[in-house]
CSV table of C-alpha atoms in Angstrom, one decimal:
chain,number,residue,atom,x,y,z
A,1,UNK,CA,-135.6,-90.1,-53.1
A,2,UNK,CA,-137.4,-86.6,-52.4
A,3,UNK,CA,-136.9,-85.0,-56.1
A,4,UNK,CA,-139.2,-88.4,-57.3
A,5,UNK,CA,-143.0,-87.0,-56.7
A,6,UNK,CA,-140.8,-83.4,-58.3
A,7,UNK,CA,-140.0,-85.3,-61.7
A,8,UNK,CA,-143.4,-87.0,-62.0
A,9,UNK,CA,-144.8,-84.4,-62.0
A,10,UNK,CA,-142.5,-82.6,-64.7
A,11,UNK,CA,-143.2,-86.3,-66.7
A,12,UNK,CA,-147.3,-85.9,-66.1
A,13,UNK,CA,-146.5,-82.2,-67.4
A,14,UNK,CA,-144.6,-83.0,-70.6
A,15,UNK,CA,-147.1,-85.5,-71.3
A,16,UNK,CA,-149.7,-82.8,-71.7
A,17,UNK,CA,-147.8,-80.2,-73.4
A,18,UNK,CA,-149.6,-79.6,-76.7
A,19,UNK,CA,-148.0,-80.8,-79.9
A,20,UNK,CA,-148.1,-78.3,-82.6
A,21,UNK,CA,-148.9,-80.6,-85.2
A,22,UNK,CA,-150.3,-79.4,-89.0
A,23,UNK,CA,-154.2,-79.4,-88.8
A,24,UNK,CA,-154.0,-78.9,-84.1
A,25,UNK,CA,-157.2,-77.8,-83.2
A,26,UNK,CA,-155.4,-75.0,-81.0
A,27,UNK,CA,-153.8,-74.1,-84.5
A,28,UNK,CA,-157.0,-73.2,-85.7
A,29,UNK,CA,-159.1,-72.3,-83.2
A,30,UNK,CA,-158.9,-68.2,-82.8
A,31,UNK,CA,-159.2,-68.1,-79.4
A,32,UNK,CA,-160.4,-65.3,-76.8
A,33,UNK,CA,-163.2,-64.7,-79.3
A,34,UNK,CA,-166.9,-65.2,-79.4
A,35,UNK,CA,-168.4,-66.3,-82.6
A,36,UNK,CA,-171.8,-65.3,-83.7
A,37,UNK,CA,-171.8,-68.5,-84.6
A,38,UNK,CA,-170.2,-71.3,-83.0
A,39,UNK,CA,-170.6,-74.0,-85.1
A,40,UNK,CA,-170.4,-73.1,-88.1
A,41,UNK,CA,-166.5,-71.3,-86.5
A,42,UNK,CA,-165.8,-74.7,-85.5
A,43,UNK,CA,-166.7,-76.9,-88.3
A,44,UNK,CA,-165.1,-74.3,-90.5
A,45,UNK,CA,-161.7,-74.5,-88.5
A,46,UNK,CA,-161.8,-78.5,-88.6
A,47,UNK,CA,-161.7,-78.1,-92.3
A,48,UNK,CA,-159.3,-75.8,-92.5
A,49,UNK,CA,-156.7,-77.6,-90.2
A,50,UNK,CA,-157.5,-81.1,-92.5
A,51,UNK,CA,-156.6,-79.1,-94.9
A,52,UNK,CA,-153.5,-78.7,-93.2
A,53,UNK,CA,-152.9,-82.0,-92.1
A,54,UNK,CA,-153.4,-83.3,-95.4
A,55,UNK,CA,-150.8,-80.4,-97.4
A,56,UNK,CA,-148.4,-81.1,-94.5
A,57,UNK,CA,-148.0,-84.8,-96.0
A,58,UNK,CA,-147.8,-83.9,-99.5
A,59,UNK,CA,-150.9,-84.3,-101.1
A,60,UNK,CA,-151.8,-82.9,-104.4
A,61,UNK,CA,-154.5,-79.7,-104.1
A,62,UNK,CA,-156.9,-81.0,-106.2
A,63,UNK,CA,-156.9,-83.9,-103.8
A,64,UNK,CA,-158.1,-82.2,-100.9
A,65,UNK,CA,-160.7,-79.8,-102.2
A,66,UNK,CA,-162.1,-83.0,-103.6
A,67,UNK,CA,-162.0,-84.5,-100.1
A,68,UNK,CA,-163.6,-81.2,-98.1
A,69,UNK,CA,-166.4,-80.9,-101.2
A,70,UNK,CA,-167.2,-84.6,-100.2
A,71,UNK,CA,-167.5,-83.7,-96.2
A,72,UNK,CA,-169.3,-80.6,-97.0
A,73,UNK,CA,-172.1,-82.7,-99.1
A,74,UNK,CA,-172.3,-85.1,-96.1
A,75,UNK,CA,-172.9,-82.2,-93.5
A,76,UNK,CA,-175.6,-80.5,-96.3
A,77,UNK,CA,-177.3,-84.2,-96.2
A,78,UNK,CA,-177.0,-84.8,-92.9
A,79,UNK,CA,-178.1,-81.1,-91.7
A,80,UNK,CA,-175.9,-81.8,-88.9
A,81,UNK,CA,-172.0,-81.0,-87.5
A,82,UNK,CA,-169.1,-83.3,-87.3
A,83,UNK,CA,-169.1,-83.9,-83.1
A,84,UNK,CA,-172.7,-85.4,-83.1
A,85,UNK,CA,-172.8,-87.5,-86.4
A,86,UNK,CA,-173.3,-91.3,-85.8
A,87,UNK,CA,-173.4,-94.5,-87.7
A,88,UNK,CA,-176.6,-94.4,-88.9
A,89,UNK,CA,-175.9,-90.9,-90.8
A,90,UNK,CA,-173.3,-92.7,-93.2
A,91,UNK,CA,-175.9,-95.9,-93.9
A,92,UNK,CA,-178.7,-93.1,-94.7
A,93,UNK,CA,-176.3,-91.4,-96.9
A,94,UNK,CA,-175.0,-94.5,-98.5
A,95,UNK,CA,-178.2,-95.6,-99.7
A,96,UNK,CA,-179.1,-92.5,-101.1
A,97,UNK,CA,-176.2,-92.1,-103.2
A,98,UNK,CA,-177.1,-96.0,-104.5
A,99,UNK,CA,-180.5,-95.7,-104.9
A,100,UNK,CA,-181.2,-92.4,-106.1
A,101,UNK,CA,-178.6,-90.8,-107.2
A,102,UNK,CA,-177.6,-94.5,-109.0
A,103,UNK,CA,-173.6,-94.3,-108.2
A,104,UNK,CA,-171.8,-96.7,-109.3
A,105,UNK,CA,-170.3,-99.1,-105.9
A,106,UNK,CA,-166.7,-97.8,-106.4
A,107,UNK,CA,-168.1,-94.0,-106.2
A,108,UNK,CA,-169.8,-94.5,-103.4
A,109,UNK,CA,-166.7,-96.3,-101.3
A,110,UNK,CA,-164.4,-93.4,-102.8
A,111,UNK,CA,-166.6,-91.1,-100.8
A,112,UNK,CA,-166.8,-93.2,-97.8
A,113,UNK,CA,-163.4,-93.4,-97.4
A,114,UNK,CA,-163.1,-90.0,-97.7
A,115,UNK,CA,-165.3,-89.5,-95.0
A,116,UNK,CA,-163.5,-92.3,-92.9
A,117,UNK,CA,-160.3,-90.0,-93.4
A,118,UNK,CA,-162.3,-86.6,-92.2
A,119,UNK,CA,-163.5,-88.7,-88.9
A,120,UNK,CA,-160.1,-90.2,-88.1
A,121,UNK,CA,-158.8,-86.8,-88.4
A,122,UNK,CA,-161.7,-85.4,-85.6
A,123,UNK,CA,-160.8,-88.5,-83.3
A,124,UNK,CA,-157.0,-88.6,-83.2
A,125,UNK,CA,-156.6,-87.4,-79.6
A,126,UNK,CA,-152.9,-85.4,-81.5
A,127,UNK,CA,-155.1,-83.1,-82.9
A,128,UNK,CA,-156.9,-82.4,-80.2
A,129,UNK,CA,-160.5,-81.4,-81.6
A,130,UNK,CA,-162.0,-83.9,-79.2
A,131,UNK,CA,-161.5,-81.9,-76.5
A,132,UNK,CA,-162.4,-78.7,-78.0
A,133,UNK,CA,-165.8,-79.7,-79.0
A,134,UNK,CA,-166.2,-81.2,-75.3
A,135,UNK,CA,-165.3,-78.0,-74.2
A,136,UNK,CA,-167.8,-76.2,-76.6
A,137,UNK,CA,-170.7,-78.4,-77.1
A,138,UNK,CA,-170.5,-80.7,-74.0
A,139,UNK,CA,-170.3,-83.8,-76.8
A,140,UNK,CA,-167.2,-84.9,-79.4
A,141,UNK,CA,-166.9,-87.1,-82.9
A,142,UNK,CA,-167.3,-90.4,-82.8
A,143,UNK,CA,-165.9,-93.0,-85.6
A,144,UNK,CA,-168.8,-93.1,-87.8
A,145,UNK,CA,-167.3,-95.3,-90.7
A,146,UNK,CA,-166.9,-99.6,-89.8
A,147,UNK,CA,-166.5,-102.5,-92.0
A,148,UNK,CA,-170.1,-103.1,-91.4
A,149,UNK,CA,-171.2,-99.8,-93.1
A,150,UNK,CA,-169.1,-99.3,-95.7
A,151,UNK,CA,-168.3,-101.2,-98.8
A,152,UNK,CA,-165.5,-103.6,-99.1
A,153,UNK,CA,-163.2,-103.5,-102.1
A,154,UNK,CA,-163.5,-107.0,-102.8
A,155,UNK,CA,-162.7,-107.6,-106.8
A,156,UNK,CA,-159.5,-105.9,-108.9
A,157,UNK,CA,-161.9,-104.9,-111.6
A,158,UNK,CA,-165.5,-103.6,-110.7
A,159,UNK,CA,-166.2,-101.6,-113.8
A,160,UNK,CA,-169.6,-102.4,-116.5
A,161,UNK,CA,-169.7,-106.0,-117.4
A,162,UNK,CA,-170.2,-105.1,-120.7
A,163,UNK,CA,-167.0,-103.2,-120.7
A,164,UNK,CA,-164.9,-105.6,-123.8
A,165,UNK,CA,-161.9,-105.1,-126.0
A,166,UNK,CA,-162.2,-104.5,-129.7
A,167,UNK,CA,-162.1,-107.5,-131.8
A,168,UNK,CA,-159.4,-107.4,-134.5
A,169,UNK,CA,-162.3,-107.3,-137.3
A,170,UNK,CA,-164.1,-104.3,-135.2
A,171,UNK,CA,-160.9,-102.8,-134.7
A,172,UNK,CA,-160.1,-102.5,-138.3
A,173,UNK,CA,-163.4,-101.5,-139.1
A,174,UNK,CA,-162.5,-98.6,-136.8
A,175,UNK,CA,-159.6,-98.2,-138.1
A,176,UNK,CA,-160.3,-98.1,-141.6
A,177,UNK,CA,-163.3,-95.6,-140.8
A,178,UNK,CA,-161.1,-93.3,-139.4
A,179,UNK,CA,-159.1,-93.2,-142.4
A,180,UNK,CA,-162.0,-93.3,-145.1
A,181,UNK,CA,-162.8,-89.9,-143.0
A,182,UNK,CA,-159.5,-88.6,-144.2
A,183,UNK,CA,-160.6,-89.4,-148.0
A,184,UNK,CA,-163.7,-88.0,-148.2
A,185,UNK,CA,-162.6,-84.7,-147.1
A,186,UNK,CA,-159.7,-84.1,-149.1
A,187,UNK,CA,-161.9,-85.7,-152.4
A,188,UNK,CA,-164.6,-83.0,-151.1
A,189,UNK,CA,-161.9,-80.3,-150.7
A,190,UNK,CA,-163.4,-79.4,-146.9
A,191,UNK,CA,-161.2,-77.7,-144.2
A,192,UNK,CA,-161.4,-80.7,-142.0
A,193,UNK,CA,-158.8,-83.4,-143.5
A,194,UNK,CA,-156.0,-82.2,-141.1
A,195,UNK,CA,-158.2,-82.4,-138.0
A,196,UNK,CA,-159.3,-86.2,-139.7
A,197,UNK,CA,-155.8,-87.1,-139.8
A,198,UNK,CA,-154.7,-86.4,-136.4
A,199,UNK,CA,-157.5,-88.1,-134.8
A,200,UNK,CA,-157.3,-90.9,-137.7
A,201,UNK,CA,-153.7,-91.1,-136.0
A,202,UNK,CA,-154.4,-90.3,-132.3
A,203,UNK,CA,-156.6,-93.5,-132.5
A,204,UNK,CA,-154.2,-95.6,-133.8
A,205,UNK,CA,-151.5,-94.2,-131.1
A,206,UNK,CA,-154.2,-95.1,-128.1
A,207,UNK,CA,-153.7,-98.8,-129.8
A,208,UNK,CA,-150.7,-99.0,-130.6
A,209,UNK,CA,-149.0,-98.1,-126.9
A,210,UNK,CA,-152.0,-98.9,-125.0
A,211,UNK,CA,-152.4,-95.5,-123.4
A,212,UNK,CA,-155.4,-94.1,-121.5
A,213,UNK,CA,-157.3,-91.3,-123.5
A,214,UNK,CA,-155.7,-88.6,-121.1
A,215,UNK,CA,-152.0,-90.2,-121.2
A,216,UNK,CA,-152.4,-89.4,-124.8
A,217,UNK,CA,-153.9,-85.9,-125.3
A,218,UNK,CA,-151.1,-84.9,-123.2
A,219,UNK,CA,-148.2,-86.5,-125.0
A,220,UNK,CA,-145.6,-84.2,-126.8
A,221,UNK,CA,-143.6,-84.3,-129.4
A,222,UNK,CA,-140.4,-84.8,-127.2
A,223,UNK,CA,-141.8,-87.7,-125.7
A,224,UNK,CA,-141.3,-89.9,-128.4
A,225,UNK,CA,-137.3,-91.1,-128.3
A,226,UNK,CA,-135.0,-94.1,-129.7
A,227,UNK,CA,-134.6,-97.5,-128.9
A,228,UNK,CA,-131.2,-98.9,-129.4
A,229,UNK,CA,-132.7,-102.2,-129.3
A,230,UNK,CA,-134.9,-101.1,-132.1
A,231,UNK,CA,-133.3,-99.0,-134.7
A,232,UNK,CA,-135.9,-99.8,-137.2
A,233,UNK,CA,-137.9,-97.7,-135.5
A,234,UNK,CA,-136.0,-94.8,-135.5
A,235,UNK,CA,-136.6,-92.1,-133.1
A,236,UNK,CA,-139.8,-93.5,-132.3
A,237,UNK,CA,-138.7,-96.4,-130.3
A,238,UNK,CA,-140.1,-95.7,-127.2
A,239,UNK,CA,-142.8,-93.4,-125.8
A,240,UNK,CA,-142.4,-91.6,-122.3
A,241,UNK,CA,-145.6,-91.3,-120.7
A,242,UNK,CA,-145.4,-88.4,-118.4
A,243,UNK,CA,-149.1,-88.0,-117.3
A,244,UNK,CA,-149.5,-91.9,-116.4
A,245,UNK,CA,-152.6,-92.8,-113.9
A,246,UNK,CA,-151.4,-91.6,-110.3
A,247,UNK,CA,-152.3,-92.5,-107.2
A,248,UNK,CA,-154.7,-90.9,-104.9
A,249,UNK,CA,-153.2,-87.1,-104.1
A,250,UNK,CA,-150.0,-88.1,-105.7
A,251,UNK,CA,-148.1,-87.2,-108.7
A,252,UNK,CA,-148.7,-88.7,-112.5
A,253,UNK,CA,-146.7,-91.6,-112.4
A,254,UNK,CA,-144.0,-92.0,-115.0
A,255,UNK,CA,-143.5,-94.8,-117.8
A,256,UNK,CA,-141.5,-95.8,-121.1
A,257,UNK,CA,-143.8,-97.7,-123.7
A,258,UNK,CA,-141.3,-99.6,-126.0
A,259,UNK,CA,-142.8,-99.5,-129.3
A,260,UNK,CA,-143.6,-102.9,-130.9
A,261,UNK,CA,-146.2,-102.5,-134.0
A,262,UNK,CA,-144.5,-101.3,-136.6
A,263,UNK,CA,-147.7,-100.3,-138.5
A,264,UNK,CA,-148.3,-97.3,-135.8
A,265,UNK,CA,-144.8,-95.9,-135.8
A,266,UNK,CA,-144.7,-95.8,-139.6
A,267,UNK,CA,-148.0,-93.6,-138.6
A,268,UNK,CA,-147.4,-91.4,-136.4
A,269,UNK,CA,-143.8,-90.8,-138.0
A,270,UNK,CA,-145.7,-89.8,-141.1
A,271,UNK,CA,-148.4,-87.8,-139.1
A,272,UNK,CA,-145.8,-85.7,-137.0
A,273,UNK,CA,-143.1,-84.8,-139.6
A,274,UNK,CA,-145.5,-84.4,-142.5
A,275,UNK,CA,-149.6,-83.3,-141.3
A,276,UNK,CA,-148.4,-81.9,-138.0
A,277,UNK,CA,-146.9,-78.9,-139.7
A,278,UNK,CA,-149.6,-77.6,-141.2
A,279,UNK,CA,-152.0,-77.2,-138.7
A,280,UNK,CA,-149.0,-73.9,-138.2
A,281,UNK,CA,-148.4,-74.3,-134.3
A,282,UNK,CA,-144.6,-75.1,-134.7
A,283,UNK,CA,-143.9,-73.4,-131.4
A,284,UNK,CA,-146.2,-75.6,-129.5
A,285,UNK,CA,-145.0,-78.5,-127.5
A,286,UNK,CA,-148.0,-80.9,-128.2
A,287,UNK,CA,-148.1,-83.9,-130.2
A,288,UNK,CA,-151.8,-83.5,-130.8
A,289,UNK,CA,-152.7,-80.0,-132.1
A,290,UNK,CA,-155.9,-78.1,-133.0
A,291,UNK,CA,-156.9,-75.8,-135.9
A,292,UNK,CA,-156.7,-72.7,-133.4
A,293,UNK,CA,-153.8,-74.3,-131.5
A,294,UNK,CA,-154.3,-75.7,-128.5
A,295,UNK,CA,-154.2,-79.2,-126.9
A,296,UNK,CA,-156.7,-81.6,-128.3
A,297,UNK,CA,-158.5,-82.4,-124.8
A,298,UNK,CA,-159.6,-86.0,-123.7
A,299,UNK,CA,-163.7,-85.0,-124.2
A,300,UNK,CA,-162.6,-84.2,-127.7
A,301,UNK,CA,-161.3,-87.6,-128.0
A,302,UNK,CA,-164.4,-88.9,-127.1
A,303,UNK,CA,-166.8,-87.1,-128.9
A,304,UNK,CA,-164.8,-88.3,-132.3
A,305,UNK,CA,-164.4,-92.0,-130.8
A,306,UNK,CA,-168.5,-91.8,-129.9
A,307,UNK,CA,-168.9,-90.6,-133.5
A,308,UNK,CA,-166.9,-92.8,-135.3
A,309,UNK,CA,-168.6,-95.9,-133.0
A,310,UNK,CA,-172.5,-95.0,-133.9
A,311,UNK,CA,-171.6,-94.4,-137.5
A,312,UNK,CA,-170.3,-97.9,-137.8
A,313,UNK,CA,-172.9,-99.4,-135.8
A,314,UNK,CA,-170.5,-100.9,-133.4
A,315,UNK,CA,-171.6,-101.6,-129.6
A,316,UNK,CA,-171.9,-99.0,-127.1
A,317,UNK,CA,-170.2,-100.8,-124.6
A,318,UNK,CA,-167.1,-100.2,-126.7
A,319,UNK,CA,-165.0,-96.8,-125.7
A,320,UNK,CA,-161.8,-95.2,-126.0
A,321,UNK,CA,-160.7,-97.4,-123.1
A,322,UNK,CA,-161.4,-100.3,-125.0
A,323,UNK,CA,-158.6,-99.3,-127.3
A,324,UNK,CA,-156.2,-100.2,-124.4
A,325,UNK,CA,-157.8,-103.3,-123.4
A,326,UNK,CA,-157.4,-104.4,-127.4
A,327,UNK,CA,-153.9,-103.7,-126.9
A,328,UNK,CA,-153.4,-105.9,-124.0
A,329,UNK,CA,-155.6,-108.7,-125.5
A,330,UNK,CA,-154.3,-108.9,-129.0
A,331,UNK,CA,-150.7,-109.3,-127.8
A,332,UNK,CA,-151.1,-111.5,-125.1
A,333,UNK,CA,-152.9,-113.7,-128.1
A,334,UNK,CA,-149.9,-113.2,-129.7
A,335,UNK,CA,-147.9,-114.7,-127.3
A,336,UNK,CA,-146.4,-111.7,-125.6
A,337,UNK,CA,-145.0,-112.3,-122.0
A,338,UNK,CA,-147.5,-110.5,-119.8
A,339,UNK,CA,-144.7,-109.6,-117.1
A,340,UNK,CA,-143.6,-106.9,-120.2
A,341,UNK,CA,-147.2,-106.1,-121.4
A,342,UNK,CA,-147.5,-105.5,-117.0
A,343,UNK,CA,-144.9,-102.7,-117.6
A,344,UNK,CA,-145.8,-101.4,-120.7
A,345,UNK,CA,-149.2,-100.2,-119.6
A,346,UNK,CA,-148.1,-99.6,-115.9
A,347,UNK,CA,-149.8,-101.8,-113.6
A,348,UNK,CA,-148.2,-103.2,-110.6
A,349,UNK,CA,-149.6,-106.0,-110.3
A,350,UNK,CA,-150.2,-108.8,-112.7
A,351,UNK,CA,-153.8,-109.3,-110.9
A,352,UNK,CA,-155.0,-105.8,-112.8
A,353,UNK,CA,-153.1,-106.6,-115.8
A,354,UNK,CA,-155.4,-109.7,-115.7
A,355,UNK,CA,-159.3,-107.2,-115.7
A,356,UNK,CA,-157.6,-106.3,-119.1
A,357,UNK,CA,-156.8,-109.4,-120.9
A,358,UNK,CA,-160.2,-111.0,-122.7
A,359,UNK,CA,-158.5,-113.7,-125.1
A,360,UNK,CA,-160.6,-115.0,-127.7
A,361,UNK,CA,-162.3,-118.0,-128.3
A,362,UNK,CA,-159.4,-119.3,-130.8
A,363,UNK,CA,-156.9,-118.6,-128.6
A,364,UNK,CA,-158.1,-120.3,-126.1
A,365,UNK,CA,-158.5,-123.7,-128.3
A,366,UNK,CA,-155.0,-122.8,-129.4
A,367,UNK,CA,-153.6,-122.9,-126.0
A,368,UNK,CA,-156.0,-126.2,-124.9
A,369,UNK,CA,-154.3,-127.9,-127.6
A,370,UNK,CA,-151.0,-126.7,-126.7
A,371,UNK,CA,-151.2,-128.0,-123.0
A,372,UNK,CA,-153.0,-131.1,-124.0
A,373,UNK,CA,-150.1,-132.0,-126.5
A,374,UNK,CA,-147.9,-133.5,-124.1
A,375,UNK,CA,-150.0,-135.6,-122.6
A,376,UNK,CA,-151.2,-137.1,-126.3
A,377,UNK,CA,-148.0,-137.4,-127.6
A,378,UNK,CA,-146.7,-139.6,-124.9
A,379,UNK,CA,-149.5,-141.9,-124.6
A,380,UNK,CA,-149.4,-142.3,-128.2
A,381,UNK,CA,-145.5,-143.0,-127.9
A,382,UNK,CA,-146.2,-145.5,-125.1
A,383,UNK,CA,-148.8,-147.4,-127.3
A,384,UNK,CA,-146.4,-147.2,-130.1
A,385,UNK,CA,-143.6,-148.6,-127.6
A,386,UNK,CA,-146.3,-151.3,-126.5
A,387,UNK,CA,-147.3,-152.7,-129.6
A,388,UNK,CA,-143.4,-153.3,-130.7
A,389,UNK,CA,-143.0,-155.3,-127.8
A,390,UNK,CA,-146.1,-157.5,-128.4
C-alpha cells in the first residue's frame, strides 16, 4: 500500500510528458534564445509547425501555402497576432471581404474555414502553443470562428443564378461556328486552320464526355481506350480522366467516361489520327497540342470559348462549364438513368448531379404526360367497363 502515492506520481508525470507531435510548439520554438522580436518569432513558428501538422497528414503543398497565405492576409487586416485575436476580428473581416472586396459567399466561407483550421490548431492543448504564448505574452488563442460568425453551407449548388446549360439549337449554333472557323481559314489559306480544328474538336470533346475545362486540357492521347461493350467505337470507347476535380489537399480523383455520342468519337478519331500530326509534336504525350508544342492551357480554352460566344451573340452567362451542364441535361432528356450520368461526370452524390440537370420545358410536358397516363387510362377503362354494364 506504500508504493501507491510512488505510482501516482509516475501516472501525474507521464501525463505531462510532452508528445512530440508534427506542428509541437516545443518542435518549433528555438529555445534558450532571445528574439529581437518576439512576436513576429512566435507567429512565424506557429506557421511553420501548421505547416507541419498539415504535411504530416498528407495534404497536397499547394494546399497549405494556400491556407498560411489566407492567415497571413487575416493577421495583415487585423494588424494583430494569433493569441489575442477575438470574435469580432473574423465578423470585421468577413464583411469586408463581402462588401468591398464583393466575394462571392462560398469564397468567403472557404477562407473562414481556413482560418477555423489555423485556430483549432493554436487551441489543441497537444500542440501545446497555448501554453507557450501564456508563458510569453501572459495571454493565449481563443476560438475565434462559431456558427454564429461564419457562413453555413446550406445549398449543394450556390454558383450565379444565371449559370444555364446550352440549349440544343445554341449548342449547334456553337458548334457549327466552331467549324465554319475551320472553313474560312483553309478557303483564306491562313496558318490558323490546325489551331481551328483542335479547338473546333476540343469543344465538341468538353460535350461529348462532360469534362470540366481543366479535365480536358490535360487529357492525353493514351487516355482514350476500348470498350468491349462498344466495339463500334473502337479504341475510343472510354476516356480515363486522370486530372478529375479533387478534394480539398488531396489528389485528382480518377474516372472512366464511357463514350456514348457517336458523333464526337467519329471527331476526335478523325482529329487525332489525321490534324493531330501535323501540328509536328509526335513525341508529346498531349491530346491537345499547340503550334509551338505545348499543352493547350484551360485560359486558352476560354479565351476561344469567350470568342466564339460574343461572335454569335449568345448570352454571357453561358461558359465552358456550360458545356458539361448541356451534357448532363440533354441526356437525362433523353432518358438516360442518372445513377450512370452520376458516374460518368463523377459526383457522389445524386443531390450535385441534380445543380446540373436543367430539363426543358418539352421534356417536362413529356414526362407530365407520361405520369399522368396511368391514371387516364384507367378511369377511361373503368367508364368503358361502366357503360357495358348499364
Amino acid at each position: 500500500m506504500q508504493d501507491l502515492p510512488a505510482r501516482r506520481e509516475g501516472l501525474d508525470v507521464g501525463s505531462r510528458r510532452r508528445v512530440d507531435l508534427a506542428g509541437a510548439a516545443h518542435l518549433e520554438l528555438v529555445s534558450g534564445v532571445v528574439q529581437l522580436r518576439p512576436q513576429d518569432a512566435m507567429l512565424e513558428s506557429m506557421l511553420r509547425g501548421w505547416r507541419a501538422q498539415q504535411a504530416a497528414r498528407g495534404l497536397k503543398e499547394g494546399t497549405v501555402e494556400a491556407r498560411e497565405r489566407t492567415v497571413r492576409r487575416f493577421v495583415e487586416f487585423t494588424n494583430d497576432y494569433p493569441w489575442v485575436w477575438e470574435s469580432a476580428h473574423v465578423d470585421e473581416w468577413s464583411s469586408w471581404l463581402t462588401g468591398e472586396k464583393h466575394l462571392a459567399p462560398s469564397t468567403v466561407r472557404a477562407y473562414q474555414c481556413e482560418l477555423r483550421l489555423f485556430s483549432e490548431y493554436l487551441i489543441d492543448g497537444r500542440y501545446g502553443w497555448a501554453e507557450a504564448c501564456e508563458a510569453e505574452f501572459g495571454t493565449h488563442p481563443v476560438a475565434i470562428c462559431h456558427e454564429w460568425n461564419t457562413i453555413a453551407h446550406l445549398n449543394g449548388y450556390e454558383g450565379s443564378p444565371e449559370a444555364r446549360p446550352f440549349t440544343r439549337e445554341e449548342l449547334q449554333r456553337f458548334l457549327d461556328y466552331a467549324d465554319d472557323q475551320v472553313d474560312r481559314a483553309v478557303r483564306a489559306k491562313r496558318k490558323g486552320a490546325l489551331v481551328a480544328y483542335r479547338d473546333a474538336t476540343l469543344f465538341k470533346v468538353i460535350y461529348g464526355w462532360g469534362l470540366r475545362r481543366t479535365e480536358a486540357s490535360k487529357l492525353d492521347l493514351v487516355d482514350f481506350g476500348r470498350n468491349p461493350k462498344a466495339p463500334q467505337f473502337g479504341r475510343y470507347g472510354t476516356l480515363n480522366v486522370r486530372y478529375g476535380k479533387a478534394k480539398r489537399g488531396q489528389p485528382p480523383r480518377r474516372r472512366n467516361v464511357l463514350s456514348v455520342m457517336d458523333w464526337a468519337v467519329e471527331a476526335v478519331r478523325d482529329y487525332a489520327e489525321n490534324i493531330r500530326p501535323r501540328f509536328g509534336c509526335t513525341d508529346h504525350p498531349a491530346l491537345w497540342v499547340t503550334e509551338r508544342g505545348g499543352r493547350i492551357k484551360p485560359s486558352e480554352i476560354n479565351a476561344r470559348f469567350v470568342a466564339y460566344r460574343d461572335a454569335l451573340g449568345l448570352p454571357q452567362a453561358l461558359v465552358p462549364h456550360s458545356l458539361r451542364h448541356s451534357y448532363v441535361t440533354h441526356l437525362t432528356e433523353d432518358g438516360v438513368d442518372r445513377r450512370f450520368l452520376q458516374q460518368q461526370v463523377g459526383h457522389e452524390s445524386d443531390s450535385s448531379l441534380a445543380t446540373y440537370t436543367h430539363v426543358s420545358d418539352d421534356f417536362m410536358n413529356s414526362a407530365l404526360q407520361r405520369a399522368l397516363a396511368p391514371a387516364f387510362t384507367g378511369s377511361e377503362d373503368g367508364a368503358a367497363t361502366e357503360a357495358r354494364c348499364g
